[in-house]
XYZ file of N, CA and C in Angstrom:
351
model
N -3.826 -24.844 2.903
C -4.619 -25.638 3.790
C -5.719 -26.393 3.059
N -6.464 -27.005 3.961
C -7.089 -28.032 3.079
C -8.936 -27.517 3.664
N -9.815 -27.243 2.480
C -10.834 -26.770 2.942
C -11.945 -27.965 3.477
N -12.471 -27.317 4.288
C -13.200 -28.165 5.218
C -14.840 -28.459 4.440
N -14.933 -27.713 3.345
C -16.446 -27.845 2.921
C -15.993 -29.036 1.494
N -14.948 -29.183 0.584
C -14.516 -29.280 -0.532
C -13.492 -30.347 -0.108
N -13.149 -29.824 0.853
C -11.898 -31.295 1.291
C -10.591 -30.984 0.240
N -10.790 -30.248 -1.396
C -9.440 -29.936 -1.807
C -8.818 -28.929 -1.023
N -7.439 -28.721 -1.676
C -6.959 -27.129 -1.326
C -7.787 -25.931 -1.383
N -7.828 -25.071 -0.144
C -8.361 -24.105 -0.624
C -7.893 -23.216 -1.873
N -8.806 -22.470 -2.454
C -8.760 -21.711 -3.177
C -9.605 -20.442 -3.064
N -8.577 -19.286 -3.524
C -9.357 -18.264 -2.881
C -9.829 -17.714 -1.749
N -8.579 -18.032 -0.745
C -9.358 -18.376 1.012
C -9.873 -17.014 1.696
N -10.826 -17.644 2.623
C -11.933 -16.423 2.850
C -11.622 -16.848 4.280
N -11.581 -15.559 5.253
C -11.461 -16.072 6.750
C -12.759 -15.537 7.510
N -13.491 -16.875 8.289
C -14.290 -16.643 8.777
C -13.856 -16.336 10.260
N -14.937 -15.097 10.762
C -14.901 -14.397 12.153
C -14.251 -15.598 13.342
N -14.050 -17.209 13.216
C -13.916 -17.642 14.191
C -12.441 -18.208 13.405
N -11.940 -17.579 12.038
C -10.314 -17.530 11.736
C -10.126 -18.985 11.310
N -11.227 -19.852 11.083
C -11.241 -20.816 9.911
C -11.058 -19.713 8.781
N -10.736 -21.202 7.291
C -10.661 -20.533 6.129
C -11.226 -22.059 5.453
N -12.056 -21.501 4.474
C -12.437 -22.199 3.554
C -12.360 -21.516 1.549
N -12.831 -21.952 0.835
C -12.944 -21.572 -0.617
C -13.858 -20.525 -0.249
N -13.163 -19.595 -1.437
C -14.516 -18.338 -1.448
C -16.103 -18.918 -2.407
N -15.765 -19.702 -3.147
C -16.600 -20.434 -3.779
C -17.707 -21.602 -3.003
N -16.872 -22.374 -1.960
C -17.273 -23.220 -0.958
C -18.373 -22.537 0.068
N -17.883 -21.416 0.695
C -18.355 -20.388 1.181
C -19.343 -20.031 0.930
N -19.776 -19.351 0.001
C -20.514 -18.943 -1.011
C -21.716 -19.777 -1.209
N -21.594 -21.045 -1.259
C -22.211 -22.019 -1.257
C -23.098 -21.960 -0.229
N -22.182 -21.906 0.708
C -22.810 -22.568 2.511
C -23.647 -21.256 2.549
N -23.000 -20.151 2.474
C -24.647 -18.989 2.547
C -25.812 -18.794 1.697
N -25.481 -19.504 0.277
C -26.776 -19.544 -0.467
C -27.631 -20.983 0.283
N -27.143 -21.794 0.874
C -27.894 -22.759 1.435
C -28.492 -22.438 2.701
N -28.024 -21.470 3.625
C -28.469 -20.827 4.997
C -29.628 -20.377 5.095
N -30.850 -20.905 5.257
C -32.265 -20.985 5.602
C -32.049 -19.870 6.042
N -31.689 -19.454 7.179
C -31.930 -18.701 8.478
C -30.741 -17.531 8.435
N -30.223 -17.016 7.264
C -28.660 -16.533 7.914
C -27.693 -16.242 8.291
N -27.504 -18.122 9.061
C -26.660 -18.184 9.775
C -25.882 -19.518 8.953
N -24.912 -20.096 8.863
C -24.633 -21.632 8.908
C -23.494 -21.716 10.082
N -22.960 -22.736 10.096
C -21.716 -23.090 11.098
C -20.669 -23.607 10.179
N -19.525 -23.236 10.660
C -17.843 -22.964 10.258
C -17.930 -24.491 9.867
N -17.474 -25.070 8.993
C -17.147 -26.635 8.451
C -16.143 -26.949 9.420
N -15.459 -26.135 9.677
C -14.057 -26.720 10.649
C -14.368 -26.499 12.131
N -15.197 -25.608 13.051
C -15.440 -26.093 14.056
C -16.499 -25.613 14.887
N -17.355 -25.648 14.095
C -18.936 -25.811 13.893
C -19.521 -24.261 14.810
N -18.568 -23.348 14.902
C -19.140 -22.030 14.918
C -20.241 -21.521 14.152
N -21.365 -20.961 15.026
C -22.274 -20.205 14.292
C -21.549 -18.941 13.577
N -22.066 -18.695 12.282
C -21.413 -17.796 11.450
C -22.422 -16.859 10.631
N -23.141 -15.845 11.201
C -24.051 -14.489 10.212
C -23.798 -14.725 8.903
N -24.230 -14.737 7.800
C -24.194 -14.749 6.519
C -24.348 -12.748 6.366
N -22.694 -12.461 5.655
C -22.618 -10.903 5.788
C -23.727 -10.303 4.620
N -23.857 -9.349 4.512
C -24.380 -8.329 3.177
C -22.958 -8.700 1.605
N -23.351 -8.979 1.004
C -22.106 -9.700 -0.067
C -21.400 -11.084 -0.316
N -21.804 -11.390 1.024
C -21.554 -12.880 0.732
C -19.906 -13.233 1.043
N -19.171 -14.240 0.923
C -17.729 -14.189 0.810
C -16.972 -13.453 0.500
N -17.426 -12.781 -0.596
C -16.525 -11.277 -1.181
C -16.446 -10.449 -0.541
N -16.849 -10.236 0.806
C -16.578 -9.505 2.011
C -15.640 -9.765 2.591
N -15.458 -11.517 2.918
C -14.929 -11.659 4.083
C -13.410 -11.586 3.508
N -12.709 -11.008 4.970
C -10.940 -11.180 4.587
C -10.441 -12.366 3.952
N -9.115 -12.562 3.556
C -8.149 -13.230 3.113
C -7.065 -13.948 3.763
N -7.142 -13.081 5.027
C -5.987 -13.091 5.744
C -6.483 -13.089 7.278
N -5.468 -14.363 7.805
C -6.189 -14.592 9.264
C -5.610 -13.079 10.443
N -4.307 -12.685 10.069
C -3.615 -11.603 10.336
C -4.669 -10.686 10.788
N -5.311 -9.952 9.982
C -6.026 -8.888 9.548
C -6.912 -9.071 10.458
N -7.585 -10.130 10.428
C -9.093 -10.177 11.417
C -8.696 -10.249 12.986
N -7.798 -10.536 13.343
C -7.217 -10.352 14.719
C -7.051 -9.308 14.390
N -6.200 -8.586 14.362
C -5.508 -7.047 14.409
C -6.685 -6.398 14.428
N -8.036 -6.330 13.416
C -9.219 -5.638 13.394
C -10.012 -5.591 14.558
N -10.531 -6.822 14.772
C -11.335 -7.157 16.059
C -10.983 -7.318 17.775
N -9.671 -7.394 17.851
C -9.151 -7.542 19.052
C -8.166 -6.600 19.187
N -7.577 -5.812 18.215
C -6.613 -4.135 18.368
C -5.251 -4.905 19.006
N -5.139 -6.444 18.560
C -4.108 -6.950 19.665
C -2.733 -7.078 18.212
N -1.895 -6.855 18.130
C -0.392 -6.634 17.238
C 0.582 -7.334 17.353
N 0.556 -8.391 18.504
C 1.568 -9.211 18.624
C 1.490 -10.186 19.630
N 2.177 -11.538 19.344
C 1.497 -12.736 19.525
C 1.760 -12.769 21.215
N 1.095 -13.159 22.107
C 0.927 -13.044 23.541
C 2.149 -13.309 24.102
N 2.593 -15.072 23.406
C 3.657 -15.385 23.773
C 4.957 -15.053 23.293
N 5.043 -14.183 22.173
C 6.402 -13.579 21.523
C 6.110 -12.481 22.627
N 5.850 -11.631 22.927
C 5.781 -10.321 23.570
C 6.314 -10.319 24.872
N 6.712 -11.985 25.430
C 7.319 -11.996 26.226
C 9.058 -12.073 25.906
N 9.630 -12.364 24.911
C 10.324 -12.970 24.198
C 11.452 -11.474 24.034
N 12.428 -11.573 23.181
C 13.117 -10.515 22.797
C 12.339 -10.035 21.748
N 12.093 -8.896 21.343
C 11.880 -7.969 20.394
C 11.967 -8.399 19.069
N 13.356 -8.973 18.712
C 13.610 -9.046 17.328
C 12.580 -10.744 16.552
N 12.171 -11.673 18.163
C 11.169 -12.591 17.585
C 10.064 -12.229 17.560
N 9.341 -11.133 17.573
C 7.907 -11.080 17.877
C 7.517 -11.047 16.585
N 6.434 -12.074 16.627
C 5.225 -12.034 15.748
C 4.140 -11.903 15.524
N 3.763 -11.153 14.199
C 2.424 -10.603 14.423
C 1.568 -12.133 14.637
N 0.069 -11.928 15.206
C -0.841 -12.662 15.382
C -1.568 -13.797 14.550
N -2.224 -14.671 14.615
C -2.651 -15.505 13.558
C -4.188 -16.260 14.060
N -4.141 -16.193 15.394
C -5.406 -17.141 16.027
C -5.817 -16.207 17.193
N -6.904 -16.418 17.838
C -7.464 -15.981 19.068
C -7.879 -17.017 19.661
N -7.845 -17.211 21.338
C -8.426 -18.263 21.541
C -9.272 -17.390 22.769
N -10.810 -17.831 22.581
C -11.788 -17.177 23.126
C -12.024 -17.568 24.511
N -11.048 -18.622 24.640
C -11.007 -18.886 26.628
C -10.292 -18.224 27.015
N -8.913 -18.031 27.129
C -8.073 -17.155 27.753
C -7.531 -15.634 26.874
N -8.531 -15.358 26.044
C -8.549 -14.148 24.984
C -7.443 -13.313 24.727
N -6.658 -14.161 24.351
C -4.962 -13.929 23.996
C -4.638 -13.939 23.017
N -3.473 -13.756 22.268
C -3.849 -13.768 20.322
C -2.436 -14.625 20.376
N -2.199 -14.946 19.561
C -1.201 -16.105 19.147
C -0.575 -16.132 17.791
N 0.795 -16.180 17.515
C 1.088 -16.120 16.301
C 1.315 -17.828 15.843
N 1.414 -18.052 14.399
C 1.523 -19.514 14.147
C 2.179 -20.734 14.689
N 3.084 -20.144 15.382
C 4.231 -20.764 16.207
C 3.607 -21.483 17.167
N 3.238 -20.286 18.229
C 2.699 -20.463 19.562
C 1.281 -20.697 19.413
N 0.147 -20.671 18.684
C -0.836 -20.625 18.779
C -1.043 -22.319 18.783
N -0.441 -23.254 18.152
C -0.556 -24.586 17.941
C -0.428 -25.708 19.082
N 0.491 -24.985 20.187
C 0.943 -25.556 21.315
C 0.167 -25.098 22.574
N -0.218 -23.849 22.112
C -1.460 -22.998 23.364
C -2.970 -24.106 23.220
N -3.298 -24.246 21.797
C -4.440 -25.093 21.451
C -4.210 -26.333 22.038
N -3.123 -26.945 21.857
C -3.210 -28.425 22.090
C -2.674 -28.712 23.722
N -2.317 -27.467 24.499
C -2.467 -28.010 25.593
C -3.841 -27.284 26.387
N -4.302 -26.603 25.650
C -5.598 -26.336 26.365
C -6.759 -27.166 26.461
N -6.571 -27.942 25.217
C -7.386 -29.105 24.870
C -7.488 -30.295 25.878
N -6.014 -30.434 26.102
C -5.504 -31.726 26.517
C -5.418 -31.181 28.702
N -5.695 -29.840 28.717
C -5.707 -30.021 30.032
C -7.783 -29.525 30.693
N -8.382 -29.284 29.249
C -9.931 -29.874 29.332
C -10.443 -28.638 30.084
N -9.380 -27.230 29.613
C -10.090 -26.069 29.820
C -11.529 -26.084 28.883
């Protein structure tokens, strides 16, 4: 993916609590500059705590931070599906607090957008 602070490829990707990813280096950056803290996500301007460690905390993997924080294992809309498609999770979306794997999470976003939930 393409980082939102650096604009190259990420490198080293760090997933922030709202499941952006930017450079762990980029990152890193944005909390040594945080007056207060806090800064906001480059990609969609979430307030974001600056942890104890800095980036080297945060996960790697968007997987992980769903599964951690929401105890949710499989994507809302595979779980309706047969068994042998289900996929684990990749996004959360904090309006209808459902988890989404890469598939489905892209088409849940863009019609939620587009119907101005």
């Amino acid at each position: 993916g393409v980082c939102g602070v650096c604009l190259g490829n990420v490198k080293d990707a760090r997933v922030l609590p709202c499941l952006d990813s930017a450079c762990k280096t980029c990152i890193d950056e944005l909390f040594v500059a945080a007056l207060d803290g806090i800064i906001k996500c480059p990609t969609c301007c979430t307030k974001v705590g600056v942890p104890p460690g800095g980036a080297a905390v945060l996960p790697k993997d968007a997987t992980a931070v769903v599964s951690a924080h929401y105890r949710v294992h499989i994507c809302s809309t595979c779980e309706h599906g047969d068994s042998a498609s289900v996929k684990p999770p990749t996004a959360w979306c904090g309006s209808c607090k459902k988890a989404f794997c890469e598939a489905h999470g892209g088409a849940h976003f863009m019609a939620t957008m587009t119907s101005g939930q």
